[in-house]
Amino acid sequence: MHLPRQLGPLHDLPATPEAYDAVLADVVEQALSRLTPEGSLEHPDADDDIGDTSLGITSLLALAWQRTGDPRLPEAVHRSLAFHLRERVYTEDNPGYPNLTVRDSGLPYARYVLAPGAHPIGDWPSTVWALLQAVDVLDLADGLVDAAQRAELAELGRGYWRWLTEATFFNPQEAGNQAIGCVVGGLMLARHLPPEDGEAVRARALALYRDRIRAHRVPDRGALLPPEHGGAYDNNYGPISLSFLAQAHRTSGEPMFAEDGDALARYLDARLPNGGFDQGGPRYSEQHSGFESVLGLRYFGARIGSDLGRYRGDTRWGRHAVKADGGVDGHFAWMLVWQIQDTTPWHRTPSTSPARHQLRAGSVSVAFDHRMTPSLVEAGGTYHLPAAVNRQHGFGPVLDGFLYCRPMGEVRVRDVRTGSLAAKLVGKPVVGRDHVLRHVRSLYVTDGTRLWVTVAVERLDGTPYLLAGLPYAADDGDRVRRVAEGGIAAAGGLRLTHPARPGADHFDARAELTQEQAAFALAADPRGYGDPDAGWRHLVSSSAYEAEPAPGAPPHLHVFAVRYGDGGAFTPSFEGDLTVRTEAFAAVIGSEDAHGVLELDLTDS
């Protein structure tokens, strides 16, 4: 089976003016055939996320007219805009909406579902989306929209802004992408208001970002990130936040948006392997965004000098939102407008600067979590996740069900590069159940096609093994295929084990079950509302590669050595305190010098 939403790298989609004109031409033909006598451009199957969709198609028609002058479009824009102003503006409180701070304000908002009281929780983001569609139409209105409609639309935008910032709690879902989108809406709206009013809206938008978003960023892997549904990063919404930061910077020129976008982009670059697969988040685990991410990945990829476009998006939404029949939906249409207007080219080569939470070369990647334990290992086109044993997750030595990977003290990292090799040495002080402090040294070396991992720890009593990953997925053209094994060799014995017990908290890689499905099964709340990351942390056991200690290691150490990727026989040798020799390199692994810096000497074999 294939993962349903992680398809091709987003930078593989053509981004030329001609390609975008072809996209708009298709939207135009669909829209003109769909336009109802009332002026609606909504998809016939639209139900939720509907309050902004007709206006979104209107904005795409306005952009198409600006680029082509198609004489059919002014009338369609006029009728569809009139429809939104007449039929999709609500001023009476939605029954059951829980986030109002002012009752019966009379301010306009957009509904997530049109029927009164039907799932009103989505009205705040839907109103953000409607504001963004409105300001896009205002930006494109010259020569197209008459003065009366333009004035009414500007006043509606002002009303949306006031409802979002005066009549409700700000960012009630704790969703960074929604909150930054609201700020962008204010910044864009300000340009269409009288100078004094516009400056007040701009100042309020900047203050909301500084005080309600930026000041509450949460840390992960050395970065401060806009919180997303209560977590630091969501692999669907995080790149969308990056797009909003790009548009905020494009609109305002404020350095803080560029600074925060750079930080989020570097974080994403570090967690993202070469193949672009990613998983995890407090709202979704494997539901990747598509066109919604393009602006941010392209804009900030160029700024930080890395190939963020390798991100595997849902290319069914590669250009715009679609319904099940493939027909265009106006949801999030502003992202297509902005990415067409922005001419930043894709940066297609990896960054050459070492990153603390990443080792990357060629087709090999290791992404590390905040504890400097691998969160994802990619080699030979296969992706390995941290395995689980006895409710503990990670990569590392295991003895009697205890996993030695959680640091008790400072984690030290040393990056070394030679002509053909890239390496990272990680040193951790770790305390076992016996309360004895031990030092785990993990060396990761790659030549761009294979990955060697050597883990050393003071000798343990008993029969330890190395928990070496859960084989999970593999590249398969433009798809990612579920797998239950990967190409691994070990210096000692190697076994692939699977959970002996059934149940949601035991993940068997041989089952046709995605990580996201398993995570939601263990989450406290329903799918789409629960935290799959929190659910996955309840996993008791999983399929796992287990490597026995390598023969010939120094007598005071247990050493484990594995190699990911094809490469024939694997018979490393060990000398002295800890010198490792393989078919590709020799590494002298030291402890720490007088200043606490890890010592590593690496040479090609």
XYZ file of C-alpha atoms in Angstrom:
605
model
C 0.000 0.000 0.000
C 1.007 3.625 -0.468
C 0.714 6.497 1.958
C -2.311 8.442 0.734
C -1.068 12.044 0.785
C 2.718 12.170 0.444
C 3.214 12.325 -3.291
C 5.774 14.211 -5.396
C 8.233 16.910 -4.301
C 6.538 20.277 -4.677
C 9.410 21.810 -6.638
C 8.732 19.308 -9.423
C 5.562 21.185 -10.372
C 6.249 23.625 -13.249
C 6.346 27.211 -11.961
C 6.727 29.171 -15.192
C 4.316 31.988 -16.134
C 3.022 29.772 -18.926
C 2.309 26.932 -16.496
C 0.415 29.242 -14.164
C -1.551 30.739 -17.059
C -2.597 27.222 -18.009
C -3.761 26.604 -14.430
C -5.777 29.818 -14.454
C -7.249 29.016 -17.856
C -8.542 25.719 -16.496
C -10.016 27.485 -13.448
C -11.713 30.030 -15.717
C -13.417 27.374 -17.838
C -14.573 25.440 -14.780
C -15.851 28.611 -13.116
C -17.745 29.932 -16.125
C -19.477 26.593 -16.602
C -20.334 26.450 -12.875
C -21.545 30.027 -12.354
C -25.172 29.878 -11.183
C -27.859 32.435 -11.992
C -27.414 33.714 -8.434
C -23.683 34.196 -9.043
C -22.344 31.332 -6.918
C -19.027 29.727 -7.842
C -19.140 27.135 -5.078
C -18.504 23.512 -5.930
C -21.812 21.588 -5.923
C -20.441 19.175 -3.302
C -19.164 21.910 -0.983
C -20.295 21.547 2.628
C -17.675 22.508 5.187
C -14.920 25.082 4.653
C -17.424 26.791 2.369
C -17.807 30.359 3.630
C -14.925 31.751 1.561
C -14.873 29.458 -1.454
C -16.964 31.356 -4.015
C -15.033 34.531 -3.218
C -11.810 32.563 -3.668
C -12.769 31.567 -7.202
C -13.692 35.223 -7.825
C -10.160 36.242 -6.858
C -8.692 33.713 -9.306
C -10.919 35.078 -12.068
C -9.746 38.588 -11.214
C -6.112 37.481 -11.449
C -6.798 35.741 -14.753
C -8.375 38.920 -16.113
C -5.380 41.000 -15.027
C -3.071 38.583 -16.890
C -5.153 37.908 -20.014
C -7.907 40.521 -20.353
C -10.428 37.766 -21.103
C -13.627 39.733 -21.937
C -15.855 37.070 -20.351
C -14.503 37.696 -16.887
C -15.688 41.179 -15.761
C -19.325 40.107 -15.742
C -18.504 36.849 -13.927
C -16.495 38.750 -11.295
C -19.302 41.275 -10.813
C -21.988 38.590 -10.406
C -19.948 36.324 -8.141
C -18.815 39.202 -5.953
C -22.419 40.345 -5.634
C -23.358 36.788 -4.596
C -20.825 36.751 -1.773
C -21.815 40.209 -0.540
C -25.491 39.268 -0.633
C -25.557 35.587 0.406
C -22.388 34.692 2.312
C -22.068 37.527 4.831
C -23.469 36.726 8.280
C -24.024 39.326 11.013
C -26.177 37.400 13.496
C -24.265 35.287 16.007
C -23.993 31.650 14.963
C -25.888 29.533 17.539
C -23.440 27.627 19.686
C -20.303 29.506 18.664
C -18.161 29.315 21.838
C -15.495 31.968 21.295
C -17.354 35.284 21.292
C -16.294 38.102 23.590
C -19.042 40.436 22.352
C -22.605 39.170 21.871
C -24.779 40.504 19.045
C -22.006 42.749 17.714
C -23.568 42.878 14.256
C -20.095 42.480 12.740
C -19.760 40.268 9.665
C -18.152 36.838 9.702
C -17.951 33.781 7.448
C -19.333 30.373 8.343
C -17.483 27.085 8.195
C -20.812 25.335 7.571
C -23.702 27.432 6.296
C -26.521 25.965 8.403
C -26.997 27.827 11.713
C -25.323 26.041 14.601
C -23.813 23.342 12.389
C -20.175 22.918 13.505
C -19.693 26.600 14.380
C -16.201 26.036 15.824
C -14.693 26.612 12.380
C -16.072 30.126 11.937
C -12.908 31.901 13.149
C -10.552 30.429 10.530
C -13.275 30.646 7.869
C -13.516 34.371 8.544
C -9.732 34.690 8.260
C -9.922 32.911 4.918
C -12.791 35.151 3.738
C -10.807 38.255 4.744
C -7.830 37.043 2.709
C -10.000 36.325 -0.346
C -11.543 39.792 -0.003
C -8.228 41.647 0.148
C -6.969 39.681 -2.856
C -9.996 40.840 -4.851
C -9.359 44.405 -3.662
C -5.736 44.128 -4.791
C -6.901 42.987 -8.246
C -9.926 45.286 -8.568
C -8.423 48.099 -10.686
C -10.354 48.398 -13.943
C -12.479 45.385 -13.055
C -14.698 46.112 -10.026
C -16.965 49.161 -9.946
C -16.629 51.759 -7.204
C -19.742 50.723 -5.321
C -18.784 47.041 -5.060
C -15.221 47.951 -4.225
C -16.323 50.214 -1.366
C -18.708 47.555 -0.042
C -15.973 44.911 -0.188
C -13.482 47.159 1.640
C -16.054 47.811 4.365
C -16.728 44.079 4.604
C -13.008 43.465 5.033
C -12.909 46.016 7.839
C -15.872 44.254 9.456
C -14.211 40.828 9.170
C -11.092 42.263 10.805
C -13.075 43.752 13.684
C -14.987 40.484 14.252
C -11.715 38.546 14.366
C -9.957 40.970 16.703
C -12.739 42.600 18.756
C -15.787 40.314 18.890
C -13.970 36.988 19.460
C -10.989 35.618 21.279
C -7.918 35.876 19.066
C -6.691 32.553 17.688
C -9.126 30.428 19.709
C -7.859 27.142 18.250
C -4.215 27.887 19.118
C -3.361 27.369 15.466
C -0.301 29.281 14.303
C -1.222 29.155 10.628
C -4.663 30.665 11.292
C -3.284 33.371 13.557
C -0.533 34.435 11.151
C -3.084 34.350 8.337
C -5.235 36.792 10.297
C -2.250 39.115 10.712
C -1.593 38.939 6.964
C -5.226 39.829 6.330
C -4.887 42.932 8.488
C -1.665 44.004 6.794
C -3.194 43.636 3.335
C -6.476 45.279 4.345
C -4.656 48.323 5.725
C -3.571 49.282 2.207
C -7.215 49.667 1.131
C -8.399 51.887 3.991
C -8.077 55.643 4.487
C -4.524 56.413 5.729
C -5.399 56.957 9.385
C -7.613 53.877 9.573
C -5.119 51.827 7.596
C -2.248 52.720 9.895
C -4.312 51.721 12.933
C -5.112 48.325 11.412
C -1.475 47.787 10.410
C -0.263 48.678 13.922
C -2.817 46.332 15.470
C -1.772 43.491 13.139
C 1.900 43.920 13.980
C 1.121 44.088 17.707
C -0.942 40.902 17.522
C 1.942 39.132 15.846
C 4.518 40.387 18.345
C 2.446 39.899 21.496
C 0.107 36.997 20.731
C 2.134 34.847 18.338
C 5.829 35.661 18.440
C 5.983 35.992 22.216
C 4.375 32.554 22.604
C 6.508 30.536 20.210
C 7.470 27.121 21.517
C 10.886 25.438 21.317
C 11.752 22.305 19.407
C 15.142 21.097 18.162
C 16.799 24.385 18.986
C 14.244 26.578 17.192
C 11.359 28.772 18.330
C 8.241 27.978 16.316
C 4.699 29.374 16.088
C 2.561 26.923 18.081
C 0.255 24.790 15.969
C -2.836 23.354 17.674
C -0.901 23.192 20.933
C 2.323 21.718 19.527
C 5.526 23.084 18.083
C 5.140 21.842 14.514
C 2.653 20.019 12.350
C 3.857 18.658 9.028
C 0.668 19.830 7.301
C 0.227 23.230 8.931
C 3.872 24.147 9.601
C 4.717 24.744 5.925
C 1.432 26.664 5.588
C 2.570 28.954 8.411
C 5.778 29.408 6.447
C 3.726 30.639 3.481
C 1.873 33.110 5.680
C 5.185 34.403 7.047
C 6.392 34.855 3.469
C 3.311 36.883 2.557
C 3.562 38.906 5.773
C 7.129 39.836 4.853
C 6.235 40.532 1.215
C 3.363 42.784 2.333
C 4.920 44.635 5.266
C 8.689 44.436 4.821
C 8.955 43.927 8.602
C 12.201 42.097 9.474
C 10.592 39.994 12.215
C 8.586 38.015 9.663
C 11.746 37.222 7.701
C 13.641 36.296 10.863
C 10.916 33.978 12.102
C 10.413 32.499 8.655
C 14.132 31.805 8.359
C 14.061 30.025 11.737
C 11.052 27.892 10.768
C 12.602 27.150 7.355
C 15.904 25.982 8.882
C 13.986 23.835 11.343
C 11.960 22.271 8.522
C 15.115 21.753 6.464
C 16.740 19.903 9.372
C 13.797 17.568 10.020
C 13.121 16.876 6.345
C 15.119 14.049 4.702
C 16.323 14.079 1.117
C 13.237 12.269 -0.136
C 10.914 14.846 1.427
C 8.967 12.406 3.634
C 7.885 13.709 7.023
C 5.508 12.655 9.761
C 4.273 13.980 13.059
C 2.272 16.862 14.420
C -0.385 17.853 16.938
C -3.171 17.883 14.346
C -2.105 15.539 11.539
C 0.704 13.029 11.137
C 0.887 12.318 7.416
C -1.590 14.679 5.730
C 0.699 16.955 3.784
C -0.323 20.267 2.299
C 0.151 21.011 -1.380
C -0.116 24.415 -3.073
C -0.651 26.003 0.358
C 3.031 25.361 1.154
C 4.626 26.405 -2.128
C 5.003 30.129 -1.438
C 6.746 29.628 1.904
C 8.975 26.768 0.809
C 10.059 28.649 -2.310
C 10.462 32.067 -0.668
C 12.373 30.910 2.389
C 14.225 28.136 0.581
C 15.820 30.896 -1.469
C 16.493 32.966 1.658
C 18.272 30.199 3.587
C 19.840 28.615 0.492
C 18.365 25.134 0.680
C 16.088 22.886 -1.345
C 12.936 23.053 0.771
C 10.884 22.186 -2.313
C 11.869 18.526 -1.830
C 8.963 18.432 0.646
C 6.572 15.742 -0.544
C 3.230 17.498 -0.824
C -0.197 16.263 -1.696
C 0.121 17.025 -5.394
C -3.572 16.320 -5.933
C -3.770 19.794 -4.376
C -0.651 20.869 -6.222
C -2.283 23.947 -7.806
C -5.457 24.630 -5.849
C -7.985 22.898 -3.626
C -10.114 20.253 -5.331
C -13.104 18.129 -4.433
C -13.316 14.374 -4.817
C -14.255 14.680 -8.492
C -11.154 16.776 -9.199
C -13.160 19.969 -9.649
C -11.667 23.217 -8.389
C -12.663 24.472 -4.939
C -11.966 28.065 -3.917
C -10.701 27.151 -0.452
C -7.280 28.741 0.239
C -7.301 30.326 -3.239
C -5.203 33.253 -2.009
C -2.167 30.966 -1.805
C -2.325 30.335 -5.547
C -2.743 34.064 -6.165
C 0.299 34.886 -4.033
C 2.554 32.198 -5.454
C 1.744 33.373 -8.984
C 2.486 36.983 -8.012
C 5.766 36.054 -6.307
C 8.536 35.298 -8.788
C 11.109 33.849 -6.387
C 12.692 30.825 -8.104
C 13.081 27.459 -6.405
C 16.461 26.921 -4.757
C 17.234 23.348 -5.762
C 20.525 22.489 -4.049
C 21.006 21.465 -0.407
C 22.550 23.781 2.122
C 26.204 22.968 2.729
C 26.230 24.290 6.304
C 26.192 21.576 9.013
C 23.011 21.599 11.074
C 22.949 20.331 14.644
C 19.748 18.325 14.203
C 20.545 16.873 10.786
C 23.136 14.805 8.952
C 22.569 14.838 5.226
C 24.594 13.897 2.160
C 23.543 12.489 -1.183
C 20.535 10.232 -0.669
C 21.152 9.673 3.047
C 19.610 11.647 5.895
C 19.377 11.444 9.644
C 17.034 13.876 11.364
C 17.502 14.210 15.128
C 14.964 15.188 17.758
C 15.572 17.621 20.632
C 17.432 14.882 22.561
C 19.709 14.257 19.552
C 18.146 10.844 19.071
C 17.276 10.035 15.446
C 13.668 10.887 14.639
C 14.036 9.609 11.075
C 16.729 7.641 9.266
C 16.733 7.572 5.465
C 19.081 5.369 3.458
C 18.660 3.249 0.372
C 15.318 4.922 -0.296
C 13.841 3.524 2.947
C 12.648 5.543 5.942
C 13.055 4.201 9.474
C 11.182 5.670 12.437
C 12.192 5.368 16.099
C 11.132 1.949 17.341
C 9.307 1.350 20.616
C 10.147 -1.066 23.412
C 8.487 -1.171 26.809
C 6.800 2.230 26.144
C 10.148 3.857 25.301
C 10.846 5.224 21.830
C 14.109 5.897 20.061
C 17.387 4.490 18.740
C 19.945 3.204 21.225
C 21.212 0.391 23.459
C 18.598 -1.670 25.311
C 19.132 -3.836 28.381
C 16.306 -5.654 30.188
C 13.708 -3.479 28.487
C 15.442 -0.194 29.309
C 16.411 2.063 26.375
C 19.539 4.180 26.880
C 18.798 7.290 24.821
C 17.387 9.947 27.176
C 20.140 12.349 28.223
C 20.853 13.250 31.826
C 22.909 16.359 31.195
C 24.366 18.225 28.241
C 24.353 16.527 24.849
C 27.543 17.175 22.896
C 27.676 17.135 19.107
C 30.634 17.169 16.726
C 30.316 17.488 12.931
C 33.201 16.417 10.686
C 33.406 16.365 6.894
C 36.130 14.916 4.694
C 36.318 14.878 0.912
C 33.720 12.090 0.515
C 32.271 11.596 3.990
C 29.994 13.484 6.366
C 29.854 12.490 10.006
C 28.211 13.462 13.265
C 29.302 12.289 16.702
C 26.771 12.588 19.530
C 27.729 12.118 23.175
C 25.107 11.727 25.916
C 25.291 11.096 29.646
C 22.539 8.544 30.381
C 21.275 7.144 33.669
C 19.918 3.593 33.757
C 17.481 2.033 36.198
C 20.455 1.113 38.371
C 21.156 4.877 38.765
C 24.603 4.426 37.231
C 25.712 7.240 34.913
C 26.977 5.988 31.587
C 28.178 7.792 28.474
C 26.670 6.788 25.153
C 28.648 7.836 22.083
C 26.904 7.485 18.724
C 28.786 8.018 15.464
C 26.883 8.522 12.209
C 28.922 8.437 8.986
C 27.647 8.599 5.404
C 29.197 8.598 1.954
C 25.935 9.819 0.421
C 24.597 6.340 -0.396
C 25.083 4.357 2.832
C 24.918 5.185 6.535
C 27.160 3.617 9.188
C 26.091 3.906 12.818
C 28.438 2.960 15.646
C 27.191 3.174 19.239
C 29.471 2.668 22.230
C 28.590 2.528 25.923
C 30.418 1.370 29.052
C 30.054 -2.382 29.282
C 26.637 -3.493 30.498
C 25.874 -6.609 32.517
C 23.658 -9.066 30.668
C 22.803 -9.259 26.970
C 22.101 -5.812 25.543
C 21.129 -5.027 21.963
C 20.800 -1.919 19.822
C 17.302 -0.754 18.967
C 18.016 0.232 15.362
C 14.738 1.527 13.995
C 11.249 0.693 12.788
C 11.210 0.134 8.986
C 8.212 2.096 7.790
C 8.208 3.462 4.242
C 10.185 3.630 1.011
C 10.293 5.858 -2.037
C 8.337 4.450 -4.960
C 8.474 6.987 -7.781
C 6.065 9.780 -6.934
C 4.595 7.768 -4.090
C 5.736 6.614 -0.667
C 5.121 2.908 -0.103
C 4.602 1.234 3.260
C 7.252 -1.372 4.000
C 8.026 -3.806 6.808
C 11.758 -4.206 6.295
C 14.775 -2.203 5.177
C 18.297 -2.844 3.992
C 20.386 -3.133 7.181
C 23.548 -5.043 8.001
C 25.106 -5.458 11.451
C 28.532 -6.428 12.739
C 26.866 -8.696 15.341
C 23.654 -10.638 15.048
C 20.655 -8.822 13.556
C 16.976 -9.641 13.903
C 13.751 -7.998 12.814
C 11.170 -8.444 15.547
C 7.450 -7.743 15.597
C 5.090 -7.246 18.533
C 3.881 -10.496 20.068
C 0.685 -8.913 21.378
C -2.208 -7.450 19.373
C -3.787 -4.082 20.010
C -3.557 -0.449 19.010
C -0.571 0.154 21.278
C 1.559 -2.450 19.477
C 2.536 -1.357 15.958
C 3.318 -4.180 13.550
C 4.943 -2.865 10.374
C 3.527 -5.817 8.421
C -0.045 -4.601 8.944
C -1.757 -2.293 6.448
C -1.897 0.508 8.964
C -0.306 3.932 8.703
C 1.494 5.649 11.521
C -1.184 8.346 11.481
C -4.014 5.838 11.859
C -2.227 4.159 14.745
C -1.459 7.492 16.374
C -5.079 8.657 16.211
C -6.250 5.312 17.577
C -4.168 6.066 20.671
C -5.035 9.782 20.876
C -7.405 11.041 23.544
C -9.716 12.895 21.152
C -11.307 12.073 17.773
C -9.365 12.016 14.547
C -8.734 15.554 13.360
C -9.076 16.963 16.876
C -6.814 14.763 18.953
C -3.031 14.996 19.101
C -1.534 12.120 17.092
C 1.930 12.871 18.448
C 0.596 12.395 21.967
C -1.237 9.268 20.852
C 1.884 7.779 19.269
C 3.794 8.349 22.505
C 1.429 5.806 24.108
C 2.821 3.095 21.828
C 4.114 0.198 23.919
C 6.038 -1.765 21.298
C 6.669 -1.861 17.581
C 8.420 -3.775 14.881
C 12.125 -3.154 15.273
C 15.563 -4.044 14.061
C 17.664 -5.305 16.968
C 21.447 -5.560 16.588
C 23.620 -7.562 18.957
C 26.997 -6.253 20.170
C 29.792 -6.268 17.614
C 32.554 -8.831 18.121
C 36.084 -7.636 18.769
C 35.129 -4.504 20.709
C 37.350 -3.191 23.525
C 36.645 -5.207 26.701
C 35.400 -2.210 28.705
C 32.777 -1.287 26.109
C 29.720 -2.628 24.430
C 29.889 -1.483 20.800
C 27.092 -1.847 18.267
C 27.690 -1.301 14.563
C 25.057 -1.256 11.812
C 24.980 -0.105 8.223
C 21.888 1.134 6.385
C 21.775 0.762 2.599
C 23.264 -1.792 0.229
C 26.950 -2.533 0.383
C 27.869 -6.214 0.591
C 29.711 -7.711 3.572
C 29.961 -5.618 6.733
C 32.827 -6.615 9.014
C 34.098 -3.565 10.923
C 37.070 -3.881 13.241
C 37.869 -2.071 16.484
C 41.163 -1.045 18.054
C 42.435 0.749 21.140
C 40.038 2.790 23.247
C 37.752 3.109 20.236
C 39.024 3.163 16.680
C 36.506 1.906 14.152
C 37.530 0.665 10.707
C 35.014 -0.157 7.995
C 35.186 -0.672 4.245
C 34.748 3.091 3.761
C 36.430 4.913 6.669
C 38.488 4.834 9.817
C 37.280 6.841 12.808
C 39.022 7.531 16.088
C 36.236 8.279 18.559
C 37.392 10.159 21.613
C 35.442 11.228 24.668
C 35.823 14.934 25.432
C 38.753 17.291 25.513
C 39.498 19.684 28.371
C 36.774 22.020 27.159
C 34.066 19.381 26.832
C 34.360 19.122 23.028
C 33.972 15.629 21.576
C 37.049 14.318 19.804
C 36.683 12.698 16.391
C 39.275 11.953 13.727
C 37.801 10.664 10.465
C 39.656 9.474 7.368
C 38.607 7.717 4.172
C 39.724 4.088 3.920
